[in-house]
XYZ file of C-alpha atoms in Angstrom:
744
model
C 71.945 197.393 140.878
C 69.399 196.905 138.142
C 68.206 193.965 136.147
C 66.900 194.045 132.584
C 65.103 191.373 130.593
C 63.985 190.897 127.032
C 60.472 189.491 126.904
C 57.703 189.489 124.321
C 54.033 188.880 124.833
C 50.524 189.706 123.744
C 49.193 193.067 124.725
C 46.558 193.220 127.427
C 44.706 195.917 125.600
C 43.528 196.140 122.012
C 40.745 194.334 120.128
C 38.904 191.420 121.817
C 40.351 189.061 119.238
C 43.841 190.316 119.916
C 43.384 190.055 123.665
C 42.377 186.372 123.399
C 44.589 185.225 120.580
C 47.911 184.193 121.995
C 49.391 183.023 125.224
C 52.795 183.118 125.791
C 55.688 181.254 126.808
C 59.090 182.595 127.296
C 61.033 185.134 129.050
C 64.699 186.091 129.072
C 65.908 187.568 132.361
C 69.047 189.653 132.551
C 70.281 189.905 136.127
C 72.978 192.375 137.134
C 74.383 191.804 140.620
C 76.473 194.117 142.760
C 75.871 196.464 145.675
C 72.339 196.744 146.909
C 70.931 200.254 146.742
C 67.832 200.095 148.885
C 66.827 203.676 148.192
C 67.643 203.796 144.507
C 64.172 205.047 143.567
C 63.767 202.442 140.875
C 60.005 202.964 140.568
C 59.027 199.387 141.423
C 57.156 197.844 144.309
C 59.070 197.483 147.591
C 61.497 194.590 147.508
C 61.060 191.661 149.880
C 64.488 190.467 151.066
C 65.320 186.795 150.724
C 65.809 184.866 153.960
C 67.360 181.777 152.411
C 70.958 183.110 152.503
C 70.824 185.674 155.296
C 74.554 185.851 155.911
C 75.342 186.157 152.207
C 76.028 189.382 150.437
C 73.014 190.278 148.286
C 72.523 192.214 145.123
C 69.552 194.068 143.734
C 68.199 192.652 140.499
C 65.510 193.894 138.180
C 63.350 192.042 135.695
C 61.970 193.788 132.648
C 58.907 192.285 130.954
C 57.408 193.566 127.720
C 53.759 192.978 126.908
C 53.426 193.740 123.177
C 50.576 195.893 122.085
C 49.599 193.904 118.948
C 49.667 190.131 118.605
C 50.009 190.492 114.867
C 53.556 191.674 115.455
C 54.982 189.071 117.810
C 58.345 189.876 119.278
C 61.136 187.564 120.098
C 62.369 185.780 122.031
C 58.779 184.607 122.510
C 55.354 185.353 123.884
C 53.721 186.208 127.202
C 50.008 185.794 127.787
C 47.913 188.707 126.687
C 46.083 188.427 129.995
C 49.231 188.916 132.107
C 48.583 191.663 134.684
C 51.107 190.841 137.414
C 54.430 189.119 137.894
C 55.460 187.007 140.862
C 59.154 186.461 141.636
C 60.480 184.346 144.480
C 64.166 183.799 145.212
C 65.227 180.604 146.946
C 61.718 179.864 148.183
C 61.293 183.148 149.998
C 58.068 185.102 149.976
C 57.419 186.250 146.446
C 57.102 189.828 145.417
C 53.979 190.594 143.381
C 54.296 193.425 140.913
C 51.271 194.813 139.092
C 51.762 195.343 135.367
C 49.531 198.209 134.327
C 50.284 201.514 132.605
C 49.989 203.279 135.982
C 52.150 200.802 137.895
C 55.564 201.993 139.084
C 58.221 200.946 136.627
C 55.754 200.419 133.757
C 55.874 202.520 130.601
C 53.646 202.275 127.544
C 55.367 202.368 124.191
C 54.634 201.621 120.572
C 55.640 198.013 121.206
C 53.411 197.558 124.235
C 53.756 197.774 127.989
C 57.306 197.543 129.359
C 57.638 196.956 133.091
C 60.688 196.668 135.336
C 60.436 194.692 138.568
C 63.159 194.613 141.199
C 64.164 191.799 143.519
C 67.021 191.153 145.962
C 69.115 188.056 145.193
C 72.058 186.675 147.190
C 75.387 186.373 145.447
C 75.979 182.750 144.505
C 73.665 179.985 143.302
C 70.024 180.993 143.588
C 66.694 179.543 142.518
C 64.263 181.922 140.859
C 60.544 181.047 140.689
C 58.763 183.348 138.266
C 55.040 183.304 137.487
C 52.876 185.462 135.228
C 49.334 185.938 136.551
C 46.059 187.458 135.434
C 43.846 189.930 137.290
C 42.258 187.104 139.302
C 45.663 185.790 140.390
C 45.369 182.732 138.143
C 48.806 181.556 137.119
C 49.165 181.735 133.347
C 52.758 180.604 132.980
C 55.672 179.905 135.282
C 59.152 178.509 135.603
C 61.747 177.653 138.207
C 65.340 178.173 137.141
C 68.699 178.057 138.976
C 71.127 180.909 138.366
C 74.519 181.888 139.738
C 74.695 185.541 140.679
C 78.170 187.007 140.478
C 78.877 190.300 142.190
C 80.033 193.156 140.088
C 78.962 191.899 136.680
C 75.881 191.523 134.542
C 74.313 188.097 134.683
C 72.145 187.047 131.730
C 69.821 184.169 132.510
C 67.487 182.765 129.801
C 64.225 181.949 131.511
C 61.507 179.965 129.707
C 58.037 180.307 131.142
C 55.911 177.183 130.699
C 52.240 177.799 130.017
C 49.884 176.477 132.674
C 47.165 174.495 130.906
C 43.649 175.254 132.139
C 41.622 174.261 129.075
C 42.238 171.769 126.244
C 40.655 171.689 122.795
C 41.311 168.737 120.477
C 40.362 169.197 116.835
C 40.636 167.053 113.714
C 40.834 169.031 110.471
C 39.694 165.895 108.598
C 37.320 164.102 110.974
C 35.381 162.138 108.371
C 37.533 160.498 105.697
C 35.937 157.771 103.586
C 35.356 154.646 105.612
C 37.340 151.730 104.306
C 40.278 153.791 103.009
C 43.465 153.814 105.098
C 44.753 157.305 105.869
C 46.359 159.512 108.530
C 44.871 162.761 109.763
C 46.517 165.483 111.881
C 45.426 165.920 115.482
C 45.520 169.531 116.640
C 45.826 170.041 120.387
C 45.235 173.583 121.596
C 46.066 174.279 125.230
C 44.599 177.419 126.745
C 45.383 179.323 129.903
C 42.892 180.314 132.563
C 41.762 183.254 130.446
C 41.153 181.229 127.303
C 44.264 182.319 125.431
C 46.051 179.708 123.369
C 49.440 178.774 124.800
C 52.180 178.989 122.188
C 55.878 178.176 122.151
C 58.720 177.880 122.324
C 58.625 176.280 125.716
C 56.713 173.469 127.334
C 53.458 173.025 129.153
C 53.719 173.281 132.897
C 51.242 170.369 133.109
C 51.728 168.037 130.088
C 48.683 166.747 128.213
C 47.803 163.051 127.934
C 45.895 161.931 124.812
C 43.366 159.092 124.621
C 41.679 157.194 121.776
C 38.399 155.405 122.565
C 38.450 153.167 119.488
C 38.379 149.694 121.026
C 38.301 148.112 117.569
C 41.885 149.140 116.959
C 41.149 150.815 113.646
C 42.824 154.047 114.785
C 46.178 154.708 116.445
C 47.635 157.919 117.864
C 51.237 158.688 116.958
C 51.877 160.017 120.479
C 50.306 159.370 123.858
C 51.078 162.825 125.236
C 51.789 166.396 124.231
C 54.389 168.291 126.249
C 54.738 171.509 124.289
C 52.845 173.721 121.852
C 53.185 172.794 118.210
C 53.853 169.105 118.837
C 52.946 167.095 115.736
C 50.413 164.328 116.411
C 48.562 162.212 113.866
C 45.751 159.682 114.009
C 46.369 156.718 111.720
C 43.256 154.966 110.373
C 43.639 151.505 108.872
C 40.376 151.691 106.943
C 38.545 149.034 108.938
C 35.055 149.689 110.311
C 34.946 151.208 113.789
C 33.103 148.452 115.680
C 30.209 148.743 113.284
C 30.092 150.538 109.996
C 29.414 154.217 110.594
C 30.651 154.217 114.198
C 33.106 156.777 115.596
C 36.219 157.098 117.745
C 36.861 159.916 120.212
C 40.249 161.544 120.678
C 40.293 163.005 124.167
C 42.815 164.696 126.450
C 43.601 165.300 130.096
C 46.135 167.201 132.191
C 46.791 167.738 135.875
C 44.414 170.251 137.481
C 42.283 170.461 134.314
C 38.659 169.379 134.950
C 36.943 167.208 132.349
C 34.463 170.021 131.793
C 37.337 172.119 130.429
C 38.275 169.530 127.783
C 36.785 169.498 124.293
C 37.346 166.156 122.588
C 37.305 165.443 118.855
C 35.182 162.816 117.147
C 36.704 160.781 114.340
C 33.842 159.385 112.277
C 34.802 158.000 108.877
C 32.099 158.645 106.337
C 30.411 155.347 105.541
C 29.736 154.505 101.919
C 26.199 154.843 100.634
C 26.355 152.624 97.588
C 23.457 150.875 95.908
C 22.732 147.210 95.351
C 20.039 148.062 92.812
C 18.922 144.695 91.445
C 19.275 140.962 91.842
C 22.948 140.036 91.476
C 23.984 143.710 91.797
C 23.695 144.382 88.057
C 21.414 143.324 85.242
C 24.104 140.958 83.943
C 23.490 139.043 87.211
C 27.191 139.043 88.096
C 26.556 138.822 91.837
C 29.651 140.974 92.487
C 29.696 144.320 94.276
C 32.792 146.139 92.946
C 32.290 149.069 95.338
C 32.471 147.143 98.605
C 35.503 148.188 100.673
C 34.479 147.577 104.281
C 33.952 143.836 104.208
C 37.176 142.076 103.282
C 39.095 138.952 104.277
C 40.421 140.984 107.220
C 37.057 142.140 108.571
C 34.672 139.327 107.665
C 35.819 137.069 110.561
C 34.387 139.735 112.897
C 30.893 139.589 111.419
C 28.080 139.436 113.935
C 24.348 139.959 113.742
C 23.377 143.610 114.204
C 19.650 143.290 113.618
C 16.908 141.007 112.321
C 13.576 141.955 110.761
C 10.601 139.602 110.840
C 8.493 139.560 107.687
C 4.831 138.551 107.370
C 5.345 135.468 105.224
C 7.905 133.258 103.538
C 10.648 135.150 101.687
C 12.720 134.154 98.666
C 13.673 137.425 96.965
C 17.118 138.948 97.306
C 16.693 142.441 98.793
C 17.970 145.574 97.084
C 19.459 148.708 98.650
C 19.408 152.359 97.639
C 21.963 154.535 99.412
C 21.335 158.071 100.664
C 17.615 158.261 100.034
C 15.892 161.333 101.417
C 13.237 159.624 103.506
C 10.198 161.645 104.493
C 10.359 160.617 108.157
C 14.019 159.904 108.943
C 16.016 162.157 106.659
C 18.808 160.782 104.509
C 19.087 157.024 104.975
C 20.157 153.886 103.147
C 16.950 152.036 102.302
C 16.572 148.287 101.859
C 13.580 146.929 99.936
C 12.218 143.394 100.280
C 8.936 141.589 99.736
C 7.448 138.359 101.047
C 5.009 135.719 99.828
C 2.244 137.378 101.793
C 2.717 140.249 99.295
C 3.946 142.678 101.936
C 6.525 145.077 100.533
C 8.878 146.768 102.995
C 11.203 149.760 102.990
C 13.672 149.275 105.860
C 16.493 151.416 107.215
C 19.455 149.364 106.015
C 21.634 150.470 108.942
C 19.248 150.101 111.886
C 16.613 147.675 110.623
C 13.814 150.130 111.420
C 10.713 150.068 109.242
C 10.361 153.161 107.062
C 7.192 152.258 105.195
C 5.216 149.201 104.116
C 2.769 148.384 101.325
C 0.349 145.486 101.366
C -0.068 144.221 97.820
C -2.057 141.328 96.348
C -1.555 137.577 96.589
C -2.755 134.716 94.443
C -4.003 131.504 96.048
C -3.283 128.260 94.189
C -4.103 125.422 96.609
C -3.108 122.743 94.100
C 0.463 124.081 93.842
C 2.869 123.672 96.729
C 5.806 125.568 95.271
C 5.166 128.025 98.082
C 3.702 127.508 101.580
C -0.061 126.933 101.582
C -0.225 127.693 97.875
C -0.022 131.451 98.549
C 1.936 133.362 95.910
C 3.018 136.895 96.672
C 6.284 138.714 95.948
C 8.779 136.102 94.734
C 11.060 138.182 92.527
C 13.517 140.831 93.676
C 12.491 144.452 93.169
C 14.673 146.861 91.220
C 15.519 150.509 91.884
C 15.857 153.378 89.417
C 17.884 156.266 90.859
C 17.111 158.766 88.109
C 13.411 158.723 89.025
C 13.759 157.796 92.736
C 11.572 154.765 92.070
C 11.521 151.177 93.240
C 9.632 148.671 91.088
C 8.031 145.469 92.392
C 5.458 142.925 91.222
C 2.914 141.218 93.454
C 1.300 137.772 93.389
C -1.153 138.755 90.665
C 1.550 140.077 88.353
C 0.836 143.763 88.923
C 3.902 145.991 88.519
C 4.091 148.938 90.917
C 6.404 151.942 90.967
C 6.819 153.501 94.418
C 8.606 156.684 95.338
C 11.532 155.467 97.450
C 11.330 158.394 99.850
C 7.663 158.295 100.788
C 6.297 154.979 99.596
C 3.682 156.774 97.533
C 2.865 155.661 94.015
C 5.402 157.348 91.755
C 4.113 160.339 89.792
C 2.777 159.302 86.408
C 2.360 155.669 87.403
C -1.051 153.965 87.619
C -2.149 153.619 91.220
C -3.349 150.089 90.588
C -0.149 149.001 88.875
C 0.486 147.600 85.394
C -0.331 143.962 84.620
C 2.712 141.893 83.597
C 0.981 138.510 83.271
C -1.181 137.369 80.357
C -3.582 135.761 82.849
C -3.686 134.382 86.365
C -2.337 130.963 85.383
C 1.223 132.283 85.709
C 3.500 133.764 88.314
C 6.607 135.964 88.269
C 9.144 133.779 90.059
C 12.277 135.767 89.289
C 13.648 139.270 89.659
C 12.649 142.291 87.641
C 15.194 143.499 85.067
C 15.542 147.214 84.345
C 17.061 148.659 81.193
C 17.195 152.179 82.580
C 18.852 153.751 79.538
C 16.105 152.514 77.256
C 13.277 152.937 79.793
C 12.157 149.316 79.793
C 11.495 146.792 82.526
C 11.230 143.034 82.035
C 9.819 140.091 83.982
C 10.025 136.400 83.184
C 7.061 134.219 84.101
C 6.030 130.577 84.357
C 2.956 128.698 85.488
C 2.174 127.380 88.952
C 3.531 123.823 89.190
C 3.043 123.253 85.436
C -0.711 123.262 85.927
C -2.352 123.349 82.498
C -2.277 125.720 80.745
C 1.375 126.246 81.725
C 2.697 129.112 79.681
C 6.092 130.730 79.926
C 7.506 133.940 78.581
C 8.669 137.494 79.178
C 6.700 140.687 79.780
C 8.006 144.143 78.899
C 6.681 147.487 80.175
C 7.905 150.969 79.271
C 8.790 152.975 82.367
C 8.586 156.450 80.838
C 4.927 156.138 79.811
C 3.603 152.960 81.386
C 0.885 151.285 79.421
C 0.003 147.695 78.737
C 2.729 145.061 78.710
C 4.175 143.461 75.603
C 4.612 139.683 75.794
C 7.031 137.165 74.369
C 5.904 133.547 74.660
C 8.694 131.003 74.808
C 6.842 128.585 72.529
C 5.830 131.270 70.046
C 2.146 131.218 70.956
C 0.103 131.608 74.156
C -1.778 128.402 73.393
C 1.201 126.036 73.698
C 2.147 124.604 77.077
C 5.578 125.072 78.647
C 8.690 127.176 78.420
C 8.480 128.767 81.845
C 11.214 131.108 83.070
C 11.935 130.153 86.665
C 15.396 131.481 87.463
C 15.732 133.687 90.565
C 17.393 136.405 88.501
C 14.617 136.533 85.907
C 16.195 137.561 82.617
C 19.640 139.116 82.096
C 20.648 142.218 80.199
C 23.640 142.287 77.884
C 26.608 143.435 80.032
C 27.724 145.765 77.241
C 24.535 147.759 77.752
C 26.181 149.918 80.420
C 28.730 151.264 77.954
C 26.565 151.323 74.850
C 22.865 151.025 75.713
C 21.610 151.678 72.211
C 23.816 149.016 70.627
C 23.467 146.391 73.349
C 19.916 146.292 74.654
C 19.344 142.561 74.177
C 18.089 140.337 76.960
C 18.909 136.695 77.700
C 16.798 133.973 79.293
C 17.074 130.290 80.177
C 13.790 128.499 79.602
C 11.943 125.504 80.999
C 10.599 122.311 79.524
C 7.594 122.064 77.219
C 5.272 119.672 75.458
C 6.995 120.353 72.140
C 10.668 120.252 71.105
C 12.778 123.266 70.167
C 12.277 124.732 66.697
C 12.731 127.981 64.821
C 9.666 129.354 66.596
C 9.669 127.491 69.904
C 12.493 127.704 72.429
C 12.052 125.346 75.394
C 15.065 124.248 77.466
C 17.182 126.863 75.716
C 19.336 129.898 76.111
C 17.449 132.594 74.227
C 18.675 136.036 73.166
C 16.081 138.672 72.247
C 16.314 142.226 71.032
C 14.360 145.202 72.306
C 11.486 144.325 69.978
C 11.218 140.959 71.768
C 12.365 139.099 68.663
C 14.697 136.117 69.011
C 18.158 136.739 67.551
C 19.832 133.609 68.897
C 18.892 130.410 70.713
C 20.375 127.053 71.635
C 19.017 123.965 73.384
C 22.296 122.276 74.335
C 20.929 118.995 75.612
C 17.220 118.779 74.931
C 15.363 115.821 76.427
C 11.661 115.188 76.719
C 11.718 115.059 80.519
C 11.749 117.896 83.026
C 15.538 118.373 82.870
C 15.327 121.991 81.823
C 16.744 125.253 83.158
C 15.522 126.614 86.475
C 18.172 129.253 86.171
C 19.195 132.711 85.010
C 22.161 133.222 82.670
C 25.251 134.844 84.155
C 26.669 137.294 81.607
C 30.434 137.961 81.552
C 32.308 140.574 79.546
C 35.630 139.701 77.841
C 38.348 139.243 80.471
C 41.557 137.409 81.310
C 42.404 136.868 77.644
C 38.954 135.610 76.694
C 37.699 137.908 73.943
C 34.089 136.742 73.960
C 31.075 137.928 75.897
C 29.880 134.816 77.684
C 26.617 133.442 79.021
C 26.859 130.792 81.744
C 23.995 128.636 82.976
C 23.333 125.316 84.646
C 20.511 122.849 84.070
C 18.574 120.371 86.163
C 20.540 117.569 84.496
C 23.552 118.697 86.530
C 25.411 120.203 83.594
C 26.866 123.709 83.353
C 27.128 125.377 79.956
C 29.128 128.308 78.591
C 28.057 130.108 75.397
C 29.504 132.870 73.264
C 26.739 135.461 73.577
C 27.323 136.578 69.997
C 27.195 133.039 68.565
C 24.597 131.260 70.660
C 23.248 129.259 67.745
C 26.582 127.452 67.502
C 26.143 125.885 70.924
C 28.332 126.006 74.032
C 31.990 126.962 73.645
C 33.126 124.829 76.568
C 32.802 121.063 76.742
C 29.930 120.102 79.002
C 30.842 120.336 82.686
C 28.976 117.737 84.753
C 28.884 119.454 88.121
C 25.912 117.570 89.626
C 23.583 114.604 89.375
C 20.778 114.768 86.846
C 17.448 115.155 88.637
C 14.109 116.901 88.418
C 14.123 117.260 92.209
C 14.875 120.955 92.180
C 18.360 121.176 93.654
C 20.244 121.982 90.418
C 18.900 125.478 89.893
C 20.107 129.043 90.463
C 22.684 131.433 89.034
C 26.470 131.609 89.566
C 28.436 134.738 90.480
C 31.506 136.196 88.778
C 34.313 138.378 90.135
C 36.136 140.598 87.612
C 38.895 140.939 90.213
C 39.678 137.216 90.501
C 38.374 136.194 87.033
C 36.601 133.356 88.790
C 33.061 132.000 88.554
C 31.452 130.821 91.796
C 28.775 128.160 91.437
C 26.307 126.877 94.025
C 26.057 123.114 93.578
C 23.205 121.143 95.111
C 24.492 117.646 94.338
C 27.645 115.626 93.772
C 28.646 115.114 90.164
C 27.366 111.899 88.626
C 30.632 111.815 86.712
C 32.917 110.781 89.547
C 36.041 111.325 87.478
C 35.503 115.068 87.779
C 35.948 114.921 91.544
C 33.249 117.583 91.825
C 31.078 117.440 94.924
C 28.162 119.447 96.266
C 28.785 122.824 97.890
C 30.520 125.884 96.475
C 32.639 125.541 93.331
C 35.166 128.072 92.015
C 36.086 127.979 88.326
C 38.780 130.058 86.678
C 38.095 131.757 83.352
C 40.751 130.735 80.840
C 42.042 132.751 77.911
C 40.274 130.389 75.476
C 36.984 131.108 77.279
C 36.812 127.660 78.878
C 36.498 127.071 82.607
C 38.765 125.157 84.993
C 37.877 124.072 88.514
C 40.259 125.815 90.934
C 38.806 124.905 94.310
C 35.655 123.624 95.953
C 34.169 123.717 99.439
C 32.025 120.710 100.268
C 29.581 122.177 102.751
C 25.864 121.771 103.267
C 23.659 118.828 102.300
C 23.811 116.731 99.138
C 20.810 116.321 96.832
C 17.907 117.365 99.075
C 14.543 117.358 97.317
C 13.345 120.797 96.290
C 15.960 122.405 98.544
C 18.717 124.035 96.505
C 21.581 126.065 97.947
C 21.419 129.811 97.388
C 23.183 131.650 94.568
C 26.474 133.069 95.862
C 27.536 136.704 96.110
C 31.071 138.061 95.919
C 32.693 141.331 96.956
C 36.213 142.501 97.768
C 37.837 139.041 97.604
C 35.159 137.367 99.724
C 32.491 134.989 98.395
C 29.323 134.410 100.434
C 27.379 131.165 100.211
C 24.207 129.890 101.910
C 23.714 126.126 101.893
C 19.903 125.960 101.731
C 18.190 123.547 104.142
C 21.132 123.338 106.562
C 20.543 126.995 107.481
C 24.253 127.886 107.317
C 25.787 131.000 105.785
C 29.503 130.943 104.929
C 32.156 133.420 103.860
C 35.187 132.117 101.967
C 38.303 133.762 100.628
C 37.405 134.296 96.996
C 40.934 133.575 95.791
C 41.964 130.473 97.704
C 38.717 129.243 99.220
C 39.756 129.410 102.867
C 36.798 129.670 105.212
C 36.622 133.063 106.906
C 33.347 132.904 108.815
C 30.098 131.005 109.246
C 26.819 131.351 111.127
C 23.777 129.137 111.586
C 20.426 130.854 111.248
C 16.799 129.831 111.647
C 15.036 128.626 108.522
C 16.111 127.510 105.069
C 18.487 129.812 103.199
C 17.464 129.645 99.538
C 18.009 133.314 98.703
C 21.238 134.856 97.433
C 22.995 136.865 100.158
C 23.663 140.526 99.483
C 26.686 142.650 100.460
C 26.768 146.446 100.452
C 28.138 149.290 102.593
C 29.891 147.042 105.067
C 26.907 144.813 105.781
C 25.892 141.312 104.826
C 22.166 140.675 104.405
C 20.755 137.149 104.515
C 17.126 136.097 103.996
C 15.604 133.095 105.766
C 12.802 131.514 103.731
C 10.440 130.730 106.589
C 10.372 129.707 110.229
C 7.753 127.746 112.135
C 4.265 126.662 111.187
C 3.516 130.058 109.709
C 6.571 129.971 107.450
C 7.566 133.485 108.460
C 10.671 134.804 106.753
C 13.398 136.775 108.482
C 15.902 139.277 107.138
C 19.247 139.267 108.964
C 21.919 141.968 108.881
C 25.550 141.327 109.828
C 28.450 143.754 110.277
C 31.967 143.542 111.764
């Protein structure tokens, strides 16, 4: 009797692409059982009789397999590997017959659809087990199946037979392997199983040897939706929770394995979320000195507890400037990198790979030696103020110990084109020093620096210098006391001067700068502005000033004003600053002359000992102001103690204490805590001489993390691109500063 089957597959011949495109999977076998006609002349290979049921009556069966000529026209019921060149059939475990499938093979006929071959086999009447395998020219098994079937004499027996592809190679691919780091998402995982000839196995049907999937992400940021793949077309996804993969910029590997498949035949897929490359361009993140990074997504209350030190960089001297970071800078030596810039009091200026801590380039600038002043170790004054970056020109600006302003190309470290090689002087003479950060008004091409004298050594002038960045020439000066001959009015705050926060939206209308000034030998007047909040326009003319609590002693401002835009129902633009007398003030920036809008807040103890200085931080997300506080309040009824304070901004523009964390020392001479930084609902605080850095939940104040470092921590921490950077002032007899980097 004869047997016919309906089978579709890829053609063996045709274009190379067609020959390698599709593997196959299923075969329908139609068996017709009856009398055996041994000499029927069926045109197939000789039939090997089955020995499993010798006494039983047998029937002759034939199997017809069709290998389609063109994979672009797949035929149902399914596919057979394009590399199939022979068919093996065994009945009840007996020796298999092997039939060649070529155009010249007996029983094979070429047609428009492909190559149709008929293979005969003897099968006993009754329940039989058929083992069918499709093989290539090297006798590698491409697909196979074992199926039971009952053969009934005298009638046609149709048996659906599904061939399972035998996996010999595995390729795992991710169509979206690099989503933004920090953003939760799911990406498809494509698993392509190939046979021994490199053809992709397709369905319907299963794999003869199922595939096991693996995910190497030990951090747990990624999860596979399935641990195995048993058939072609199975839907698998990789869920990413947005958290950093061990360290920011790391990767996970999705791998696979299957029985009899060597590791060399497996191609894994790498899942590497694209890390952010944001900037922290100036002290406090922006020129309003807000201290908040609104772009930070990697460090959060969930990830901060996992912070650990990833590198440390030793400087050449004491360090007290908050570093700045420029993301994705095309560095001459290392390609595209995030670059961190920092200086030290030995006047060394560094460009450091922000991810690895490797030095990119270094410039040795000038120091000023003032043995009679011990503000800094050994009376050596170098780079005290934070640099500032300008992306539009690829420049970083920094001043040295002599007041020279330099503009360096961020990529190479060379002097920026058009800038004087020897810098531009921003001090009226060498009696002063630039203690605070540079302030850039990029839209109006101006850069500012506040200055004050060394230890109030006569003559002790204070003021602001302005230099145009488009065509740098000599600096313009504003003297706090109206004349360079009067003593006092230094600007000491770590943030230098602040720029109106409305400048970003309307730079031509809001280009004014704000400063908090020091004490002087003369009282405030219409021309002299000691111990005041001062607002000046672009022409360096005063448009508003207020001395809220002038006294003749040294209870002035060693601070920088924090500028806050209208928020949370408050319709005023605010300036916030604290004084050495332990008081914190809030002004309406557009009505400074009228004095503070909030009743005086006594947050500390009045003292000239240098622990009531700095600049708060503000989060637009929480509408809270975070204040470093170096001493307990002298007004005990407030209940305010030293440490970190969190005030809420009210709709009437007043402040209310919401929580406080009493950490670090109380009232240590000349040892203030560092200004805080805030990002993504986490506030970071360094307690000064206790050498501790903390992270607190910015909303409720719960402690998330802490670490003890070496050396005093007077400098504001900085948070960008999933890393926390902390500067240690100085360690050991040489007072050598250290820059630390932390990541989850």
